[in-house]
Structure formats: C-alpha cells, structure tokens
CSV table of C-alpha atoms in Angstrom, one decimal:
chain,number,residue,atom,x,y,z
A,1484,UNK,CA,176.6,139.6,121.7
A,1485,UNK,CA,173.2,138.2,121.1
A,1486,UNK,CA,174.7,134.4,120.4
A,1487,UNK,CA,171.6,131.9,120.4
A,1488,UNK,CA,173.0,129.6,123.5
A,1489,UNK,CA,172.8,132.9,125.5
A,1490,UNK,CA,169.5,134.4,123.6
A,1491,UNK,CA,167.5,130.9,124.2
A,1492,UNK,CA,169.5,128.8,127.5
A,1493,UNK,CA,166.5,127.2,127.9
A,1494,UNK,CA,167.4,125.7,124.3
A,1495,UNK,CA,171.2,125.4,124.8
A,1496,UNK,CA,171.5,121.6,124.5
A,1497,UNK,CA,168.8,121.4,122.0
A,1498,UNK,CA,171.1,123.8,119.7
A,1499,UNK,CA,174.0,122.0,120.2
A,1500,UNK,CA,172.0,118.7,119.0
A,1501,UNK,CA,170.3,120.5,116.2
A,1502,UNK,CA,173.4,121.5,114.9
A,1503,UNK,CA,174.6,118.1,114.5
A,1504,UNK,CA,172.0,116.3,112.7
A,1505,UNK,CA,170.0,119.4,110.7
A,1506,UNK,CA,172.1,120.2,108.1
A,1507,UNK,CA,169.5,123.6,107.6
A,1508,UNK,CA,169.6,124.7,111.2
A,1509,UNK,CA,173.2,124.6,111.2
A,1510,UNK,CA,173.8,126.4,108.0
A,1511,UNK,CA,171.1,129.3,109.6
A,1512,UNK,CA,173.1,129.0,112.8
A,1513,UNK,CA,176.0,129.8,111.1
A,1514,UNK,CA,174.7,132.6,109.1
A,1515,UNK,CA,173.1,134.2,112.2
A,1516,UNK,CA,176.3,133.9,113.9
A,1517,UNK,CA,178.4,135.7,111.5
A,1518,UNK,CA,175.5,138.4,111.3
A,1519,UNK,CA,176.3,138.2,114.9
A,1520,UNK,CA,180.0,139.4,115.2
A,1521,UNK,CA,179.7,141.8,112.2
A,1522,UNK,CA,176.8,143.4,114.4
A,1523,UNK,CA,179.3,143.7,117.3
A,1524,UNK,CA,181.9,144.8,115.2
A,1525,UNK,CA,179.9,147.4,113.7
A,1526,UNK,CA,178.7,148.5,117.1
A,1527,UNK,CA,182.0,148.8,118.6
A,1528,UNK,CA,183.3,151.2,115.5
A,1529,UNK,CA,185.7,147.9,114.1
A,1530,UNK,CA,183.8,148.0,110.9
A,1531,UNK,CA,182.4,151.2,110.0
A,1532,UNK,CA,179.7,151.3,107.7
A,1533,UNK,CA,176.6,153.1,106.5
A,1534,UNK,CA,173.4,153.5,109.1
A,1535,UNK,CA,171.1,151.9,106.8
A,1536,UNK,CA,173.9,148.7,106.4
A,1537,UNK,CA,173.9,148.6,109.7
A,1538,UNK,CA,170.4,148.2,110.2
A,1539,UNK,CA,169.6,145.6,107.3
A,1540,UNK,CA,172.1,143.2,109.1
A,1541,UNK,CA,170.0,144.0,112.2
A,1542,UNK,CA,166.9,142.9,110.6
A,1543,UNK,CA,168.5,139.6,108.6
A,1544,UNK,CA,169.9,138.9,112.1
A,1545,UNK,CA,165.9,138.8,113.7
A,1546,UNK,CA,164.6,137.0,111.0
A,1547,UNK,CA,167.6,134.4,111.2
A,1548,UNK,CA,166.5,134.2,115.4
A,1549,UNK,CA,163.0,134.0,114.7
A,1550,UNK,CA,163.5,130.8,112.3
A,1551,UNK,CA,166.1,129.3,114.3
A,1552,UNK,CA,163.7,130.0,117.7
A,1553,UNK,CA,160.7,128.4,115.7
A,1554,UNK,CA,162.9,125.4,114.8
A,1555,UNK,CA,163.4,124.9,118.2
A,1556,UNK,CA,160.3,125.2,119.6
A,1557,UNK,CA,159.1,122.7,117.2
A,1558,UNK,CA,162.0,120.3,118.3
A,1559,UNK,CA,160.9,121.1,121.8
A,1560,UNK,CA,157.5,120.1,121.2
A,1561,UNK,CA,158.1,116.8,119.4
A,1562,UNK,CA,160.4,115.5,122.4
C-alpha cells in the first residue's frame, strides 16, 4: 500500500488535521485512497484489468500524491 500516513510520517498529524478542516484535501485524499486499494487490488490479481488501465490509475494516483504532498508542505511551511 502506498497510503499517504505511511508515504509522508513526517506529515501524519498534519494529514489527519487537513482532513478535518480542508474540504479539497480531504476529497483528494479520498480519491487517492481509493486509487490506492484498486492499485493493490489490481496488483494482487483481485481485479484484473488491461495493462494500460492499470498504468493510468498509476499515474492519477502520483499526481493525486504530488498535490496532496504540495498541500502539505505548504501547511508545513505556514506553521
């Protein structure tokens, strides 16, 4: 699993707090979370699918972590 507590632990309380008041980080937290287990699914031949499926999620999944991590670090920076 590539869930963002474990991907960022640095951030893990940070996430948790985000989620609460950001209505937009919670809703991409969500949405990279269920990318997230349909990933693992995939991977563990649950869910099969096409290659290039697969690989689309993949990338939504990175973007989603890239927005989420640059949310983050802005937060971070503003404390």
């Amino acid at each position: 699993r590539h869930d963002l507590p474990h991907e960022f632990p640095e951030h893990e309380e940070l996430i948790k707090a985000l989620r609460d008041v950001n209505p937009v980080f919670d809703a991409m937290y969500k949405e990279y979370d269920a990318l997230d287990k349909e990933i693992l699914e995939i991977e563990q031949n649950i869910e099969p699918v096409s290659d290039a499926y697969a690989e689309d999620l993949k990338k939504k999944r990175v973007l989603l972590k890239d927005k989420l991590y640059e949310t983050l670090n802005k937060q971070s920076a503003a404390k």
